[in-house]
Tab-separated table of N, CA and C in Angstrom:
chain	number	residue	atom	x	y	z
A	262	UNK	N	34.250	-29.966	-8.488
A	262	UNK	CA	33.758	-29.089	-9.522
A	262	UNK	C	32.940	-27.969	-8.865
A	263	UNK	N	33.158	-26.741	-9.260
A	263	UNK	CA	32.396	-25.622	-8.718
A	263	UNK	C	31.575	-24.980	-9.824
A	264	UNK	N	30.438	-24.440	-9.440
A	264	UNK	CA	29.543	-23.819	-10.422
A	264	UNK	C	29.510	-22.298	-10.290
A	265	UNK	N	30.089	-21.781	-9.194
A	265	UNK	CA	30.053	-20.350	-8.964
A	265	UNK	C	28.807	-19.904	-8.219
A	266	UNK	N	27.931	-20.853	-7.866
A	266	UNK	CA	26.687	-20.528	-7.167
A	266	UNK	C	26.680	-21.028	-5.731
A	267	UNK	N	27.827	-21.465	-5.238
A	267	UNK	CA	27.859	-22.090	-3.918
A	267	UNK	C	27.465	-21.135	-2.792
A	268	UNK	N	27.664	-19.851	-2.953
A	268	UNK	CA	27.359	-18.905	-1.889
A	268	UNK	C	25.902	-18.484	-1.834
A	269	UNK	N	25.137	-18.820	-2.844
A	269	UNK	CA	23.741	-18.407	-2.881
A	269	UNK	C	22.885	-19.360	-2.063
A	270	UNK	N	21.835	-18.844	-1.409
A	270	UNK	CA	20.937	-19.729	-0.663
A	270	UNK	C	20.369	-20.799	-1.578
A	271	UNK	N	20.379	-22.012	-1.136
A	271	UNK	CA	19.866	-23.108	-1.946
A	271	UNK	C	20.823	-23.534	-3.038
A	272	UNK	N	21.999	-22.922	-3.101
A	272	UNK	CA	23.005	-23.329	-4.073
A	272	UNK	C	22.791	-22.793	-5.470
A	273	UNK	N	21.829	-21.915	-5.673
A	273	UNK	CA	21.590	-21.403	-7.019
A	273	UNK	C	21.238	-19.931	-6.969
A	274	UNK	N	21.219	-19.335	-8.117
A	274	UNK	CA	20.862	-17.925	-8.213
A	274	UNK	C	19.534	-17.833	-8.945
A	275	UNK	N	18.579	-17.184	-8.312
A	275	UNK	CA	17.277	-17.022	-8.946
A	275	UNK	C	17.223	-15.746	-9.751
A	276	UNK	N	16.144	-15.592	-10.457
A	276	UNK	CA	15.938	-14.385	-11.247
A	276	UNK	C	15.705	-13.196	-10.317
A	277	UNK	N	16.082	-12.037	-10.760
A	277	UNK	CA	15.877	-10.825	-9.980
A	277	UNK	C	14.376	-10.567	-9.831
A	278	UNK	N	13.999	-10.032	-8.686
A	278	UNK	CA	12.602	-9.709	-8.421
A	278	UNK	C	12.452	-8.197	-8.439
A	279	UNK	N	11.513	-7.712	-9.209
A	279	UNK	CA	11.243	-6.284	-9.288
A	279	UNK	C	9.846	-6.023	-8.752
A	280	UNK	N	9.760	-5.177	-7.759
A	280	UNK	CA	8.482	-4.823	-7.174
A	280	UNK	C	8.163	-3.379	-7.537
A	281	UNK	N	6.911	-3.093	-7.690
A	281	UNK	CA	6.526	-1.715	-7.985
A	281	UNK	C	5.444	-1.275	-7.013
A	282	UNK	N	5.309	0.015	-6.874
A	282	UNK	CA	4.281	0.576	-6.028
A	282	UNK	C	2.980	0.661	-6.810
A	283	UNK	N	1.847	0.620	-6.106
A	283	UNK	CA	0.585	0.818	-6.826
A	283	UNK	C	0.613	2.163	-7.538
A	284	UNK	N	0.048	2.207	-8.729
A	284	UNK	CA	0.102	3.422	-9.530
A	284	UNK	C	-0.775	4.539	-8.967
A	285	UNK	N	-1.916	4.204	-8.443
A	285	UNK	CA	-2.842	5.204	-7.945
A	285	UNK	C	-3.016	5.052	-6.443
A	286	UNK	N	-3.197	6.172	-5.769
A	286	UNK	CA	-3.546	6.059	-4.366
A	286	UNK	C	-5.031	5.710	-4.308
A	287	UNK	N	-5.445	4.939	-3.310
A	287	UNK	CA	-6.849	4.548	-3.246
A	287	UNK	C	-7.755	5.751	-2.998
A	288	UNK	N	-8.892	5.729	-3.632
A	288	UNK	CA	-9.871	6.798	-3.492
A	288	UNK	C	-10.944	6.335	-2.520
A	289	UNK	N	-11.247	7.135	-1.499
A	289	UNK	CA	-12.300	6.730	-0.571
A	289	UNK	C	-13.654	6.661	-1.273
A	290	UNK	N	-14.471	5.703	-0.866
A	290	UNK	CA	-15.804	5.567	-1.435
A	290	UNK	C	-16.711	6.600	-0.770
A	291	UNK	N	-17.368	7.392	-1.592
A	291	UNK	CA	-18.233	8.456	-1.087
A	291	UNK	C	-19.341	7.867	-0.218
A	292	UNK	N	-19.537	8.457	0.953
A	292	UNK	CA	-20.585	8.014	1.863
A	292	UNK	C	-20.165	6.937	2.846
A	293	UNK	N	-18.961	6.389	2.692
A	293	UNK	CA	-18.478	5.350	3.615
A	293	UNK	C	-17.718	6.033	4.756
A	294	UNK	N	-18.200	5.849	5.983
A	294	UNK	CA	-17.582	6.489	7.149
A	294	UNK	C	-16.159	5.992	7.372
A	295	UNK	N	-15.926	4.706	7.166
A	295	UNK	CA	-14.583	4.141	7.362
A	295	UNK	C	-13.619	4.756	6.355
A	296	UNK	N	-14.018	4.807	5.091
A	296	UNK	CA	-13.159	5.396	4.060
A	296	UNK	C	-12.883	6.862	4.368
A	297	UNK	N	-13.908	7.585	4.795
A	297	UNK	CA	-13.737	8.995	5.126
A	297	UNK	C	-12.746	9.195	6.253
A	298	UNK	N	-12.836	8.354	7.275
A	298	UNK	CA	-11.907	8.439	8.403
A	298	UNK	C	-10.477	8.147	7.962
A	299	UNK	N	-10.310	7.111	7.160
A	299	UNK	CA	-8.963	6.758	6.696
A	299	UNK	C	-8.379	7.845	5.797
A	300	UNK	N	-9.210	8.448	4.963
A	300	UNK	CA	-8.738	9.539	4.097
A	300	UNK	C	-8.319	10.738	4.940
A	301	UNK	N	-9.070	11.027	5.997
A	301	UNK	CA	-8.713	12.138	6.884
A	301	UNK	C	-7.398	11.845	7.608
A	302	UNK	N	-7.239	10.606	8.068
A	302	UNK	CA	-5.981	10.222	8.733
A	302	UNK	C	-4.806	10.359	7.775
A	303	UNK	N	-5.014	9.945	6.527
A	303	UNK	CA	-3.951	10.039	5.514
A	303	UNK	C	-3.539	11.493	5.312
A	304	UNK	N	-4.536	12.374	5.174
A	304	UNK	CA	-4.246	13.787	4.953
A	304	UNK	C	-3.525	14.399	6.153
A	305	UNK	N	-3.979	14.092	7.349
A	305	UNK	CA	-3.337	14.615	8.565
A	305	UNK	C	-1.890	14.136	8.657
A	306	UNK	N	-1.667	12.864	8.318
A	306	UNK	CA	-0.313	12.314	8.360
A	306	UNK	C	0.586	13.023	7.354
A	307	UNK	N	0.080	13.264	6.153
A	307	UNK	CA	0.871	13.978	5.140
A	307	UNK	C	1.221	15.390	5.607
A	308	UNK	N	0.245	16.057	6.208
A	308	UNK	CA	0.465	17.427	6.660
A	308	UNK	C	1.529	17.522	7.746
A	309	UNK	N	1.639	16.502	8.564
A	309	UNK	CA	2.671	16.526	9.612
A	309	UNK	C	3.964	15.838	9.155
A	310	UNK	N	4.009	15.401	7.899
A	310	UNK	CA	5.223	14.810	7.338
A	310	UNK	C	5.448	13.362	7.724
A	311	UNK	N	4.407	12.686	8.186
A	311	UNK	CA	4.513	11.277	8.608
A	311	UNK	C	4.089	10.383	7.449
A	312	UNK	N	5.030	10.139	6.532
A	312	UNK	CA	4.704	9.365	5.337
A	312	UNK	C	4.430	7.900	5.646
A	313	UNK	N	4.968	7.397	6.743
A	313	UNK	CA	4.681	6.020	7.153
A	313	UNK	C	3.205	5.879	7.515
A	314	UNK	N	2.684	6.817	8.302
A	314	UNK	CA	1.269	6.772	8.674
A	314	UNK	C	0.381	6.999	7.454
A	315	UNK	N	0.807	7.856	6.531
A	315	UNK	CA	0.040	8.082	5.307
A	315	UNK	C	-0.023	6.799	4.477
A	316	UNK	N	1.082	6.089	4.407
A	316	UNK	CA	1.119	4.816	3.682
A	316	UNK	C	0.230	3.788	4.364
A	317	UNK	N	0.273	3.748	5.693
A	317	UNK	CA	-0.598	2.827	6.436
A	317	UNK	C	-2.068	3.087	6.103
A	318	UNK	N	-2.452	4.362	6.057
A	318	UNK	CA	-3.832	4.704	5.725
A	318	UNK	C	-4.168	4.263	4.306
A	319	UNK	N	-3.232	4.428	3.368
A	319	UNK	CA	-3.461	3.976	1.993
A	319	UNK	C	-3.672	2.465	1.936
A	320	UNK	N	-2.864	1.730	2.675
A	320	UNK	CA	-3.000	0.265	2.690
A	320	UNK	C	-4.360	-0.119	3.261
A	321	UNK	N	-4.745	0.528	4.347
A	321	UNK	CA	-6.046	0.217	4.956
A	321	UNK	C	-7.198	0.586	4.018
A	322	UNK	N	-7.070	1.709	3.329
A	322	UNK	CA	-8.103	2.076	2.349
A	322	UNK	C	-8.183	1.041	1.227
A	323	UNK	N	-7.037	0.647	0.727
A	323	UNK	CA	-6.989	-0.306	-0.384
A	323	UNK	C	-7.576	-1.659	0.019
A	324	UNK	N	-7.373	-2.037	1.274
A	324	UNK	CA	-7.814	-3.354	1.731
A	324	UNK	C	-9.126	-3.329	2.506
A	325	UNK	N	-9.763	-2.165	2.592
A	325	UNK	CA	-11.039	-2.050	3.308
A	325	UNK	C	-12.004	-3.065	2.713
A	326	UNK	N	-12.369	-4.045	3.488
A	326	UNK	CA	-13.070	-5.225	2.951
A	326	UNK	C	-14.394	-4.915	2.263
A	327	UNK	N	-15.047	-3.845	2.667
A	327	UNK	CA	-16.327	-3.531	2.032
A	327	UNK	C	-16.157	-3.061	0.595
A	328	UNK	N	-14.937	-2.603	0.248
A	328	UNK	CA	-14.737	-2.039	-1.078
A	328	UNK	C	-13.518	-2.597	-1.809
A	329	UNK	N	-12.765	-3.501	-1.204
A	329	UNK	CA	-11.541	-4.015	-1.829
A	329	UNK	C	-11.864	-4.551	-3.225
A	330	UNK	N	-11.060	-4.150	-4.182
A	330	UNK	CA	-11.253	-4.613	-5.565
A	330	UNK	C	-12.259	-3.798	-6.357
A	331	UNK	N	-12.921	-2.850	-5.696
A	331	UNK	CA	-13.927	-2.030	-6.390
A	331	UNK	C	-13.459	-0.589	-6.549
A	332	UNK	N	-12.161	-0.390	-6.576
A	332	UNK	CA	-11.605	0.966	-6.646
A	332	UNK	C	-10.965	1.190	-7.997
A	333	UNK	N	-10.897	2.455	-8.379
A	333	UNK	CA	-10.192	2.764	-9.640
A	333	UNK	C	-8.719	2.498	-9.493
């Protein structure tokens, strides 16, 4: 007997996964030197067309431990 799911990993088909990007880019916290540096790196990366480096700076800003979870 076949179920039509034999080719799927684990023998079954799971629900589709939809991922989305964060809606807002992180805002640097005023007066924080680390945030200021990361924001400057992000801007420089955008200006030279390096969207990977700009994204890296956004991730670091978002996860900056002194402010993570306290951003708009």
